[in-house]
JSON list of C-alpha atoms and ligand atoms in Angstrom, two decimals:
[
{"chain": "G", "resi": 1, "resn": "MET", "atom": "CA", "xyz": [-23.29, -24.28, -14.67]},
{"chain": "G", "resi": 2, "resn": "ALA", "atom": "CA", "xyz": [-20.53, -26.34, -16.03]},
{"chain": "G", "resi": 3, "resn": "SER", "atom": "CA", "xyz": [-19.99, -28.50, -18.82]},
{"chain": "G", "resi": 4, "resn": "PRO", "atom": "CA", "xyz": [-23.05, -30.74, -19.11]},
{"chain": "G", "resi": 5, "resn": "ALA", "atom": "CA", "xyz": [-21.13, -33.63, -19.86]},
{"chain": "G", "resi": 6, "resn": "THR", "atom": "CA", "xyz": [-19.63, -33.26, -16.17]},
{"chain": "G", "resi": 7, "resn": "PRO", "atom": "CA", "xyz": [-22.17, -32.76, -13.02]},
{"chain": "G", "resi": 8, "resn": "SER", "atom": "CA", "xyz": [-22.60, -29.87, -11.32]},
{"chain": "G", "resi": 9, "resn": "CYS", "atom": "CA", "xyz": [-24.66, -30.59, -8.66]},
{"chain": "G", "resi": 10, "resn": "TYR", "atom": "CA", "xyz": [-23.57, -34.21, -6.80]},
{"chain": "G", "resi": 11, "resn": "TRP", "atom": "CA", "xyz": [-26.41, -35.16, -4.38]},
{"chain": "G", "resi": 12, "resn": "ILE", "atom": "CA", "xyz": [-26.03, -37.73, -1.51]},
{"chain": "G", "resi": 13, "resn": "THR", "atom": "CA", "xyz": [-28.67, -39.31, -0.50]},
{"chain": "G", "resi": 14, "resn": "GLY", "atom": "CA", "xyz": [-29.25, -41.73, 2.46]},
{"chain": "G", "resi": 15, "resn": "LEU", "atom": "CA", "xyz": [-29.96, -42.10, 6.12]},
{"chain": "G", "resi": 16, "resn": "PRO", "atom": "CA", "xyz": [-29.28, -40.68, 9.04]},
{"chain": "G", "resi": 17, "resn": "ALA", "atom": "CA", "xyz": [-25.49, -41.59, 9.54]},
{"chain": "G", "resi": 18, "resn": "ALA", "atom": "CA", "xyz": [-25.23, -43.47, 6.57]},
{"chain": "G", "resi": 19, "resn": "GLY", "atom": "CA", "xyz": [-22.15, -41.69, 5.51]},
{"chain": "G", "resi": 20, "resn": "LYS", "atom": "CA", "xyz": [-23.40, -37.76, 3.41]},
{"chain": "G", "resi": 21, "resn": "THR", "atom": "CA", "xyz": [-21.23, -35.71, 5.46]},
{"chain": "G", "resi": 22, "resn": "THR", "atom": "CA", "xyz": [-18.42, -37.63, 5.28]},
{"chain": "G", "resi": 23, "resn": "LEU", "atom": "CA", "xyz": [-18.43, -38.35, 1.99]},
{"chain": "G", "resi": 24, "resn": "GLY", "atom": "CA", "xyz": [-19.29, -34.73, 1.07]},
{"chain": "G", "resi": 25, "resn": "ARG", "atom": "CA", "xyz": [-16.78, -33.35, 2.78]},
{"chain": "G", "resi": 26, "resn": "ALA", "atom": "CA", "xyz": [-14.19, -35.94, 0.39]},
{"chain": "G", "resi": 27, "resn": "LEU", "atom": "CA", "xyz": [-15.87, -34.44, -2.65]},
{"chain": "G", "resi": 28, "resn": "VAL", "atom": "CA", "xyz": [-15.43, -30.95, -1.87]},
{"chain": "G", "resi": 29, "resn": "SER", "atom": "CA", "xyz": [-11.68, -31.83, -0.52]},
{"chain": "G", "resi": 30, "resn": "GLU", "atom": "CA", "xyz": [-10.59, -33.50, -4.30]},
{"chain": "G", "resi": 31, "resn": "LEU", "atom": "CA", "xyz": [-12.44, -30.98, -6.31]},
{"chain": "G", "resi": 32, "resn": "THR", "atom": "CA", "xyz": [-10.57, -28.61, -5.08]},
{"chain": "G", "resi": 33, "resn": "LYS", "atom": "CA", "xyz": [-7.02, -30.38, -5.52]},
{"chain": "G", "resi": 34, "resn": "ARG", "atom": "CA", "xyz": [-8.30, -30.49, -8.79]},
{"chain": "G", "resi": 35, "resn": "GLN", "atom": "CA", "xyz": [-8.63, -27.01, -9.00]},
{"chain": "G", "resi": 36, "resn": "LEU", "atom": "CA", "xyz": [-12.76, -27.34, -9.87]},
{"chain": "G", "resi": 37, "resn": "GLN", "atom": "CA", "xyz": [-14.14, -24.96, -7.21]},
{"chain": "G", "resi": 38, "resn": "SER", "atom": "CA", "xyz": [-16.99, -26.23, -5.29]},
{"chain": "G", "resi": 39, "resn": "PHE", "atom": "CA", "xyz": [-19.08, -26.01, -2.11]},
{"chain": "G", "resi": 40, "resn": "LEU", "atom": "CA", "xyz": [-20.89, -28.51, 0.15]},
{"chain": "G", "resi": 41, "resn": "LEU", "atom": "CA", "xyz": [-24.18, -27.86, 1.39]},
{"chain": "G", "resi": 42, "resn": "ASP", "atom": "CA", "xyz": [-25.61, -29.61, 4.08]},
{"chain": "G", "resi": 43, "resn": "GLY", "atom": "CA", "xyz": [-29.07, -30.74, 5.46]},
{"chain": "G", "resi": 44, "resn": "ASP", "atom": "CA", "xyz": [-27.78, -30.13, 9.38]},
{"chain": "G", "resi": 45, "resn": "GLU", "atom": "CA", "xyz": [-26.03, -26.85, 7.87]},
{"chain": "G", "resi": 46, "resn": "LEU", "atom": "CA", "xyz": [-29.15, -25.55, 6.17]},
{"chain": "G", "resi": 47, "resn": "ARG", "atom": "CA", "xyz": [-31.27, -26.14, 8.95]},
{"chain": "G", "resi": 48, "resn": "ARG", "atom": "CA", "xyz": [-29.38, -24.12, 11.19]},
{"chain": "G", "resi": 49, "resn": "GLY", "atom": "CA", "xyz": [-30.35, -21.39, 8.88]},
{"chain": "G", "resi": 50, "resn": "LEU", "atom": "CA", "xyz": [-32.21, -20.92, 5.53]},
{"chain": "G", "resi": 51, "resn": "SER", "atom": "CA", "xyz": [-34.33, -23.72, 6.83]},
{"chain": "G", "resi": 52, "resn": "ALA", "atom": "CA", "xyz": [-34.42, -22.38, 10.44]},
{"chain": "G", "resi": 53, "resn": "ASP", "atom": "CA", "xyz": [-38.14, -22.45, 9.89]},
{"chain": "G", "resi": 54, "resn": "LEU", "atom": "CA", "xyz": [-38.62, -26.19, 9.03]},
{"chain": "G", "resi": 55, "resn": "GLY", "atom": "CA", "xyz": [-39.52, -28.81, 10.55]},
{"chain": "G", "resi": 56, "resn": "LEU", "atom": "CA", "xyz": [-39.35, -32.76, 9.99]},
{"chain": "G", "resi": 57, "resn": "SER", "atom": "CA", "xyz": [-43.08, -33.07, 8.54]},
{"chain": "G", "resi": 58, "resn": "ASP", "atom": "CA", "xyz": [-43.20, -34.70, 5.20]},
{"chain": "G", "resi": 59, "resn": "LYS", "atom": "CA", "xyz": [-44.57, -31.55, 3.57]},
{"chain": "G", "resi": 60, "resn": "ASP", "atom": "CA", "xyz": [-41.35, -29.44, 5.33]},
{"chain": "G", "resi": 61, "resn": "ARG", "atom": "CA", "xyz": [-38.77, -31.92, 4.39]},
{"chain": "G", "resi": 62, "resn": "ALA", "atom": "CA", "xyz": [-40.18, -31.18, 0.47]},
{"chain": "G", "resi": 63, "resn": "GLU", "atom": "CA", "xyz": [-39.72, -27.67, 0.90]},
{"chain": "G", "resi": 64, "resn": "ASN", "atom": "CA", "xyz": [-36.20, -27.75, 2.65]},
{"chain": "G", "resi": 65, "resn": "ILE", "atom": "CA", "xyz": [-35.09, -29.99, -0.49]},
{"chain": "G", "resi": 66, "resn": "ARG", "atom": "CA", "xyz": [-36.57, -27.24, -3.36]},
{"chain": "G", "resi": 67, "resn": "ARG", "atom": "CA", "xyz": [-34.89, -24.81, -1.19]},
{"chain": "G", "resi": 68, "resn": "ALA", "atom": "CA", "xyz": [-31.43, -26.48, -1.37]},
{"chain": "G", "resi": 69, "resn": "GLY", "atom": "CA", "xyz": [-32.38, -27.28, -4.84]},
{"chain": "G", "resi": 70, "resn": "GLU", "atom": "CA", "xyz": [-32.66, -23.79, -5.45]},
{"chain": "G", "resi": 71, "resn": "VAL", "atom": "CA", "xyz": [-29.57, -22.81, -4.10]},
{"chain": "G", "resi": 72, "resn": "ALA", "atom": "CA", "xyz": [-27.57, -25.58, -5.73]},
{"chain": "G", "resi": 73, "resn": "ARG", "atom": "CA", "xyz": [-28.93, -24.46, -9.14]},
{"chain": "G", "resi": 74, "resn": "LEU", "atom": "CA", "xyz": [-27.86, -20.78, -8.29]},
{"chain": "G", "resi": 75, "resn": "MET", "atom": "CA", "xyz": [-24.32, -21.93, -7.64]},
{"chain": "G", "resi": 76, "resn": "ALA", "atom": "CA", "xyz": [-23.67, -23.59, -10.31]},
{"chain": "G", "resi": 77, "resn": "SER", "atom": "CA", "xyz": [-24.64, -21.49, -12.57]},
{"chain": "G", "resi": 78, "resn": "ALA", "atom": "CA", "xyz": [-22.26, -19.11, -11.20]},
{"chain": "G", "resi": 79, "resn": "ARG", "atom": "CA", "xyz": [-19.91, -22.34, -11.83]},
{"chain": "G", "resi": 80, "resn": "ILE", "atom": "CA", "xyz": [-19.53, -24.12, -8.81]},
{"chain": "G", "resi": 81, "resn": "ARG", "atom": "CA", "xyz": [-20.22, -27.14, -8.54]},
{"chain": "G", "resi": 82, "resn": "VAL", "atom": "CA", "xyz": [-22.15, -28.01, -6.03]},
{"chain": "G", "resi": 83, "resn": "VAL", "atom": "CA", "xyz": [-22.09, -31.11, -3.45]},
{"chain": "G", "resi": 84, "resn": "CYS", "atom": "CA", "xyz": [-25.39, -32.02, -1.40]},
{"chain": "G", "resi": 85, "resn": "ALA", "atom": "CA", "xyz": [-25.49, -34.04, 1.90]},
{"chain": "G", "resi": 86, "resn": "PHE", "atom": "CA", "xyz": [-29.22, -34.32, 2.79]},
{"chain": "G", "resi": 87, "resn": "VAL", "atom": "CA", "xyz": [-31.74, -37.23, 3.96]},
{"chain": "G", "resi": 88, "resn": "SER", "atom": "CA", "xyz": [-33.83, -36.14, 0.83]},
{"chain": "G", "resi": 89, "resn": "PRO", "atom": "CA", "xyz": [-35.99, -39.68, 2.05]},
{"chain": "G", "resi": 90, "resn": "PHE", "atom": "CA", "xyz": [-38.96, -38.81, -0.85]},
{"chain": "G", "resi": 91, "resn": "ALA", "atom": "CA", "xyz": [-38.09, -39.48, -4.80]},
{"chain": "G", "resi": 92, "resn": "ALA", "atom": "CA", "xyz": [-40.64, -37.25, -6.22]},
{"chain": "G", "resi": 93, "resn": "ASP", "atom": "CA", "xyz": [-38.07, -33.88, -4.05]},
{"chain": "G", "resi": 94, "resn": "ARG", "atom": "CA", "xyz": [-35.35, -35.83, -5.49]},
{"chain": "G", "resi": 95, "resn": "GLN", "atom": "CA", "xyz": [-37.00, -35.94, -9.40]},
{"chain": "G", "resi": 96, "resn": "ARG", "atom": "CA", "xyz": [-37.52, -31.83, -8.54]},
{"chain": "G", "resi": 97, "resn": "VAL", "atom": "CA", "xyz": [-34.15, -31.13, -8.20]},
{"chain": "G", "resi": 98, "resn": "ARG", "atom": "CA", "xyz": [-32.78, -33.47, -10.71]},
{"chain": "G", "resi": 99, "resn": "ALA", "atom": "CA", "xyz": [-35.13, -30.93, -13.28]},
{"chain": "G", "resi": 100, "resn": "LEU", "atom": "CA", "xyz": [-34.13, -27.90, -12.10]},
{"chain": "G", "resi": 101, "resn": "PHE", "atom": "CA", "xyz": [-30.17, -29.22, -14.34]},
{"chain": "G", "resi": 102, "resn": "PRO", "atom": "CA", "xyz": [-29.45, -30.00, -17.58]},
{"chain": "G", "resi": 103, "resn": "HIS", "atom": "CA", "xyz": [-29.12, -33.34, -18.34]},
{"chain": "G", "resi": 104, "resn": "GLY", "atom": "CA", "xyz": [-25.71, -34.78, -17.33]},
{"chain": "G", "resi": 105, "resn": "ALA", "atom": "CA", "xyz": [-25.28, -32.46, -14.69]},
{"chain": "G", "resi": 106, "resn": "PHE", "atom": "CA", "xyz": [-26.81, -33.92, -11.68]},
{"chain": "G", "resi": 107, "resn": "ALA", "atom": "CA", "xyz": [-25.12, -36.29, -10.54]},
{"chain": "G", "resi": 108, "resn": "GLU", "atom": "CA", "xyz": [-27.34, -39.48, -7.92]},
{"chain": "G", "resi": 109, "resn": "ILE", "atom": "CA", "xyz": [-25.41, -40.57, -4.78]},
{"chain": "G", "resi": 110, "resn": "TYR", "atom": "CA", "xyz": [-27.47, -42.89, -3.09]},
{"chain": "G", "resi": 111, "resn": "LEU", "atom": "CA", "xyz": [-25.33, -43.71, -0.05]},
{"chain": "G", "resi": 112, "resn": "SER", "atom": "CA", "xyz": [-26.87, -47.81, 0.72]},
{"chain": "G", "resi": 113, "resn": "THR", "atom": "CA", "xyz": [-25.01, -48.49, 3.81]},
{"chain": "G", "resi": 114, "resn": "PRO", "atom": "CA", "xyz": [-27.77, -50.76, 5.97]},
{"chain": "G", "resi": 115, "resn": "LEU", "atom": "CA", "xyz": [-30.05, -49.75, 8.66]},
{"chain": "G", "resi": 116, "resn": "ASP", "atom": "CA", "xyz": [-28.54, -51.24, 11.56]},
{"chain": "G", "resi": 117, "resn": "VAL", "atom": "CA", "xyz": [-24.98, -49.98, 10.25]},
{"chain": "G", "resi": 118, "resn": "CYS", "atom": "CA", "xyz": [-26.39, -46.51, 10.81]},
{"chain": "G", "resi": 119, "resn": "ALA", "atom": "CA", "xyz": [-27.83, -46.96, 14.03]},
{"chain": "G", "resi": 120, "resn": "GLY", "atom": "CA", "xyz": [-24.42, -48.54, 15.53]},
{"chain": "G", "resi": 121, "resn": "ARG", "atom": "CA", "xyz": [-22.93, -45.83, 14.24]},
{"chain": "G", "resi": 122, "resn": "ASP", "atom": "CA", "xyz": [-25.44, -43.25, 15.39]},
{"chain": "G", "resi": 123, "resn": "PRO", "atom": "CA", "xyz": [-22.74, -40.31, 16.05]},
{"chain": "G", "resi": 124, "resn": "LYS", "atom": "CA", "xyz": [-26.14, -38.19, 17.67]},
{"chain": "G", "resi": 125, "resn": "GLY", "atom": "CA", "xyz": [-27.57, -40.68, 19.33]},
{"chain": "G", "resi": 126, "resn": "LEU", "atom": "CA", "xyz": [-30.73, -40.29, 17.15]},
{"chain": "G", "resi": 127, "resn": "TYR", "atom": "CA", "xyz": [-31.65, -44.32, 16.86]},
{"chain": "G", "resi": 128, "resn": "ALA", "atom": "CA", "xyz": [-30.71, -44.28, 20.38]},
{"chain": "G", "resi": 129, "resn": "LYS", "atom": "CA", "xyz": [-33.82, -41.78, 20.85]},
{"chain": "G", "resi": 130, "resn": "ALA", "atom": "CA", "xyz": [-35.98, -43.53, 18.57]},
{"chain": "G", "resi": 131, "resn": "ARG", "atom": "CA", "xyz": [-35.64, -46.69, 20.52]},
{"chain": "G", "resi": 132, "resn": "ARG", "atom": "CA", "xyz": [-36.32, -44.94, 23.83]},
{"chain": "G", "resi": 133, "resn": "GLY", "atom": "CA", "xyz": [-39.37, -42.84, 22.34]},
{"chain": "G", "resi": 134, "resn": "GLU", "atom": "CA", "xyz": [-38.15, -39.41, 22.46]},
{"chain": "G", "resi": 135, "resn": "ILE", "atom": "CA", "xyz": [-38.03, -38.25, 19.21]},
{"chain": "G", "resi": 136, "resn": "SER", "atom": "CA", "xyz": [-40.09, -39.43, 15.72]},
{"chain": "G", "resi": 137, "resn": "ALA", "atom": "CA", "xyz": [-40.72, -39.61, 12.87]},
{"chain": "G", "resi": 138, "resn": "LEU", "atom": "CA", "xyz": [-36.63, -40.95, 11.89]},
{"chain": "G", "resi": 139, "resn": "THR", "atom": "CA", "xyz": [-35.97, -41.97, 8.25]},
{"chain": "G", "resi": 140, "resn": "GLY", "atom": "CA", "xyz": [-35.52, -45.29, 8.35]},
{"chain": "G", "resi": 141, "resn": "PHE", "atom": "CA", "xyz": [-37.00, -45.74, 11.67]},
{"chain": "G", "resi": 142, "resn": "ASP", "atom": "CA", "xyz": [-40.22, -44.97, 11.47]},
{"chain": "G", "resi": 143, "resn": "ALA", "atom": "CA", "xyz": [-40.25, -42.43, 9.15]},
{"chain": "G", "resi": 144, "resn": "PRO", "atom": "CA", "xyz": [-40.23, -43.60, 5.26]},
{"chain": "G", "resi": 145, "resn": "TYR", "atom": "CA", "xyz": [-36.57, -43.93, 2.86]},
{"chain": "G", "resi": 146, "resn": "GLU", "atom": "CA", "xyz": [-37.43, -43.99, -0.97]},
{"chain": "G", "resi": 147, "resn": "VAL", "atom": "CA", "xyz": [-34.69, -46.18, -2.09]},
{"chain": "G", "resi": 148, "resn": "PRO", "atom": "CA", "xyz": [-33.68, -44.37, -5.41]},
{"chain": "G", "resi": 149, "resn": "ALA", "atom": "CA", "xyz": [-34.64, -45.93, -8.70]},
{"chain": "G", "resi": 150, "resn": "ALA", "atom": "CA", "xyz": [-30.82, -45.02, -10.74]},
{"chain": "G", "resi": 151, "resn": "PRO", "atom": "CA", "xyz": [-29.30, -43.32, -9.02]},
{"chain": "G", "resi": 152, "resn": "GLU", "atom": "CA", "xyz": [-25.67, -42.83, -10.96]},
{"chain": "G", "resi": 153, "resn": "PHE", "atom": "CA", "xyz": [-24.12, -43.99, -8.26]},
{"chain": "G", "resi": 154, "resn": "GLU", "atom": "CA", "xyz": [-24.60, -46.44, -5.73]},
{"chain": "G", "resi": 155, "resn": "PHE", "atom": "CA", "xyz": [-22.50, -46.71, -1.82]},
{"chain": "G", "resi": 156, "resn": "ASP", "atom": "CA", "xyz": [-22.97, -49.09, 1.01]},
{"chain": "G", "resi": 157, "resn": "THR", "atom": "CA", "xyz": [-19.91, -47.01, 3.00]},
{"chain": "G", "resi": 158, "resn": "SER", "atom": "CA", "xyz": [-19.86, -50.22, 5.80]},
{"chain": "G", "resi": 159, "resn": "ARG", "atom": "CA", "xyz": [-18.11, -51.94, 2.56]},
{"chain": "G", "resi": 160, "resn": "THR", "atom": "CA", "xyz": [-16.84, -49.01, 0.40]},
{"chain": "G", "resi": 161, "resn": "SER", "atom": "CA", "xyz": [-13.93, -46.64, 1.61]},
{"chain": "G", "resi": 162, "resn": "VAL", "atom": "CA", "xyz": [-13.91, -42.60, 0.56]},
{"chain": "G", "resi": 163, "resn": "ASP", "atom": "CA", "xyz": [-11.23, -43.63, -1.41]},
{"chain": "G", "resi": 164, "resn": "ASP", "atom": "CA", "xyz": [-12.59, -46.08, -3.36]},
{"chain": "G", "resi": 165, "resn": "MET", "atom": "CA", "xyz": [-16.22, -44.24, -3.86]},
{"chain": "G", "resi": 166, "resn": "LEU", "atom": "CA", "xyz": [-14.24, -40.58, -4.87]},
{"chain": "G", "resi": 167, "resn": "VAL", "atom": "CA", "xyz": [-12.57, -43.11, -7.63]},
{"chain": "G", "resi": 168, "resn": "ARG", "atom": "CA", "xyz": [-16.03, -44.27, -9.10]},
{"chain": "G", "resi": 169, "resn": "ILE", "atom": "CA", "xyz": [-16.97, -40.57, -8.73]},
{"chain": "G", "resi": 170, "resn": "LEU", "atom": "CA", "xyz": [-14.67, -38.01, -10.26]},
{"chain": "G", "resi": 171, "resn": "GLY", "atom": "CA", "xyz": [-13.16, -40.98, -12.68]},
{"chain": "G", "resi": 172, "resn": "ARG", "atom": "CA", "xyz": [-14.60, -38.49, -15.71]},
{"chain": "G", "resi": 173, "resn": "GLU", "atom": "CA", "xyz": [-13.37, -35.29, -14.24]},
{"chain": "G", "resi": 174, "resn": "ALA", "atom": "CA", "xyz": [-10.86, -33.82, -15.78]},
{"chain": "X", "resi": 201, "resn": "PPS", "atom": "N1", "xyz": [-36.33, -37.53, 12.85]},
{"chain": "X", "resi": 201, "resn": "PPS", "atom": "C1", "xyz": [-35.18, -37.11, 12.27]},
{"chain": "X", "resi": 201, "resn": "PPS", "atom": "N2", "xyz": [-35.16, -37.72, 10.68]},
{"chain": "X", "resi": 201, "resn": "PPS", "atom": "C2", "xyz": [-34.01, -37.36, 10.06]},
{"chain": "X", "resi": 201, "resn": "PPS", "atom": "N3", "xyz": [-33.34, -36.69, 10.70]},
{"chain": "X", "resi": 201, "resn": "PPS", "atom": "C3", "xyz": [-33.46, -36.00, 11.52]},
{"chain": "X", "resi": 201, "resn": "PPS", "atom": "C4", "xyz": [-34.23, -36.38, 12.10]},
{"chain": "X", "resi": 201, "resn": "PPS", "atom": "N4", "xyz": [-34.23, -35.38, 13.53]},
{"chain": "X", "resi": 201, "resn": "PPS", "atom": "C5", "xyz": [-33.10, -34.91, 13.61]},
{"chain": "X", "resi": 201, "resn": "PPS", "atom": "N5", "xyz": [-32.46, -35.29, 12.77]},
{"chain": "X", "resi": 201, "resn": "PPS", "atom": "C6", "xyz": [-31.08, -34.85, 11.89]},
{"chain": "X", "resi": 201, "resn": "PPS", "atom": "O1", "xyz": [-31.42, -33.24, 10.96]},
{"chain": "X", "resi": 201, "resn": "PPS", "atom": "C7", "xyz": [-30.89, -34.63, 9.33]},
{"chain": "X", "resi": 201, "resn": "PPS", "atom": "C8", "xyz": [-31.60, -34.25, 8.42]},
{"chain": "X", "resi": 201, "resn": "PPS", "atom": "O2", "xyz": [-31.55, -33.15, 7.52]},
{"chain": "X", "resi": 201, "resn": "PPS", "atom": "P1", "xyz": [-31.58, -33.08, 6.09]},
{"chain": "X", "resi": 201, "resn": "PPS", "atom": "O3", "xyz": [-32.23, -31.52, 5.88]},
{"chain": "X", "resi": 201, "resn": "PPS", "atom": "O4", "xyz": [-30.83, -33.76, 5.93]},
{"chain": "X", "resi": 201, "resn": "PPS", "atom": "O5", "xyz": [-33.73, -33.55, 5.98]},
{"chain": "X", "resi": 201, "resn": "PPS", "atom": "S1", "xyz": [-34.01, -34.17, 4.56]},
{"chain": "X", "resi": 201, "resn": "PPS", "atom": "O6", "xyz": [-33.79, -34.39, 3.19]},
{"chain": "X", "resi": 201, "resn": "PPS", "atom": "O7", "xyz": [-34.84, -32.66, 4.88]},
{"chain": "X", "resi": 201, "resn": "PPS", "atom": "O8", "xyz": [-35.23, -35.29, 4.99]},
{"chain": "X", "resi": 201, "resn": "PPS", "atom": "C9", "xyz": [-30.14, -35.56, 9.86]},
{"chain": "X", "resi": 201, "resn": "PPS", "atom": "O9", "xyz": [-28.51, -35.33, 9.43]},
{"chain": "X", "resi": 201, "resn": "PPS", "atom": "P2", "xyz": [-27.80, -36.50, 8.48]},
{"chain": "X", "resi": 201, "resn": "PPS", "atom": "O10", "xyz": [-27.94, -37.19, 10.40]},
{"chain": "X", "resi": 201, "resn": "PPS", "atom": "O11", "xyz": [-26.37, -35.43, 8.69]},
{"chain": "X", "resi": 201, "resn": "PPS", "atom": "O12", "xyz": [-28.18, -37.49, 7.75]},
{"chain": "X", "resi": 201, "resn": "PPS", "atom": "C10", "xyz": [-30.04, -36.06, 11.48]},
{"chain": "X", "resi": 201, "resn": "PPS", "atom": "O13", "xyz": [-28.63, -35.17, 12.16]},
{"chain": "X", "resi": 202, "resn": "ADP", "atom": "N1", "xyz": [-16.86, -45.31, 4.25]},
{"chain": "X", "resi": 202, "resn": "ADP", "atom": "C1", "xyz": [-17.58, -45.06, 5.74]},
{"chain": "X", "resi": 202, "resn": "ADP", "atom": "N2", "xyz": [-16.56, -46.16, 6.33]},
{"chain": "X", "resi": 202, "resn": "ADP", "atom": "C2", "xyz": [-16.77, -46.10, 7.91]},
{"chain": "X", "resi": 202, "resn": "ADP", "atom": "N3", "xyz": [-17.48, -44.96, 8.67]},
{"chain": "X", "resi": 202, "resn": "ADP", "atom": "C3", "xyz": [-18.25, -44.08, 7.93]},
{"chain": "X", "resi": 202, "resn": "ADP", "atom": "C4", "xyz": [-17.74, -44.01, 6.43]},
{"chain": "X", "resi": 202, "resn": "ADP", "atom": "N4", "xyz": [-18.62, -42.97, 6.49]},
{"chain": "X", "resi": 202, "resn": "ADP", "atom": "C5", "xyz": [-18.61, -42.05, 7.11]},
{"chain": "X", "resi": 202, "resn": "ADP", "atom": "N5", "xyz": [-18.72, -42.92, 8.42]},
{"chain": "X", "resi": 202, "resn": "ADP", "atom": "C6", "xyz": [-19.02, -42.70, 9.82]},
{"chain": "X", "resi": 202, "resn": "ADP", "atom": "O1", "xyz": [-20.27, -42.68, 9.84]},
{"chain": "X", "resi": 202, "resn": "ADP", "atom": "C7", "xyz": [-20.61, -41.93, 10.93]},
{"chain": "X", "resi": 202, "resn": "ADP", "atom": "C8", "xyz": [-21.95, -40.91, 10.22]},
{"chain": "X", "resi": 202, "resn": "ADP", "atom": "O2", "xyz": [-20.97, -40.54, 8.99]},
{"chain": "X", "resi": 202, "resn": "ADP", "atom": "P1", "xyz": [-21.47, -38.61, 8.90]},
{"chain": "X", "resi": 202, "resn": "ADP", "atom": "O3", "xyz": [-20.61, -38.82, 7.16]},
{"chain": "X", "resi": 202, "resn": "ADP", "atom": "O4", "xyz": [-21.75, -37.88, 9.43]},
{"chain": "X", "resi": 202, "resn": "ADP", "atom": "O5", "xyz": [-22.98, -39.26, 8.03]},
{"chain": "X", "resi": 202, "resn": "ADP", "atom": "P2", "xyz": [-24.47, -38.66, 7.55]},
{"chain": "X", "resi": 202, "resn": "ADP", "atom": "O6", "xyz": [-23.95, -37.06, 7.52]},
{"chain": "X", "resi": 202, "resn": "ADP", "atom": "O7", "xyz": [-24.86, -39.36, 6.43]},
{"chain": "X", "resi": 202, "resn": "ADP", "atom": "O8", "xyz": [-25.15, -38.87, 9.07]},
{"chain": "X", "resi": 202, "resn": "ADP", "atom": "C9", "xyz": [-19.49, -40.92, 11.27]},
{"chain": "X", "resi": 202, "resn": "ADP", "atom": "O9", "xyz": [-19.04, -41.49, 12.14]},
{"chain": "X", "resi": 202, "resn": "ADP", "atom": "C10", "xyz": [-17.89, -40.99, 9.90]},
{"chain": "X", "resi": 202, "resn": "ADP", "atom": "O10", "xyz": [-17.05, -41.33, 10.19]}
]
């Protein structure tokens, strides 16, 4: 793993359209600039392959996050910093992933972008579909999101730029 003094896993959690993928890509790009090997594990991508058999029930979400955590742990053991972008709505699932890493090696980044902002962005039209009753179990709309109790970082992306988040998150990186 990377030195326990700096995170080897950055875990980005928040509602759909909170800005997880955007921040994740920017983090990987900045780590690359700093010549640190890194990889973005994104919920959308995992669900196209490794988790293609899973749906959006609470049980399937738990299994999805378990798989993501195990992949992140393997990558970290190869000294690759892993940036994970998952809705990951349940505190217990996130805690299980945290427990896979040494103290200080896991940084939870909670994007607290308000629901109305996420629903206004709605790049995939999910909130509109949920309002029309075409889909159900949309996190934040008719499925729960458990707010992290003690994340290492918390940002509302309607008030914080990507650059400002990067400075706050990577300030400690050499
Ligand atoms: N009902 C419902 N609830 C939440 N999300 C939904 C849903 N239906 C589809 N999607 C899309 O799937 C992406 C969430 O996948 P995740 O693997 O991150 O979800 S989870 O962590 O297992 O809960 C999520 O991606 P992001 O928008 O990037 O968050 C959505 O685009
Ligand atoms: N910091 C930000 N400021 C303004 N808009 C943002 C910010 N981060 C993301 N967005 C916009 O919000 C939308 C959803 O972002 P995305 O990263 O795909 O979210 P998520 O991965 O959480 O679903 C996109 O249209 C993106 O351009």
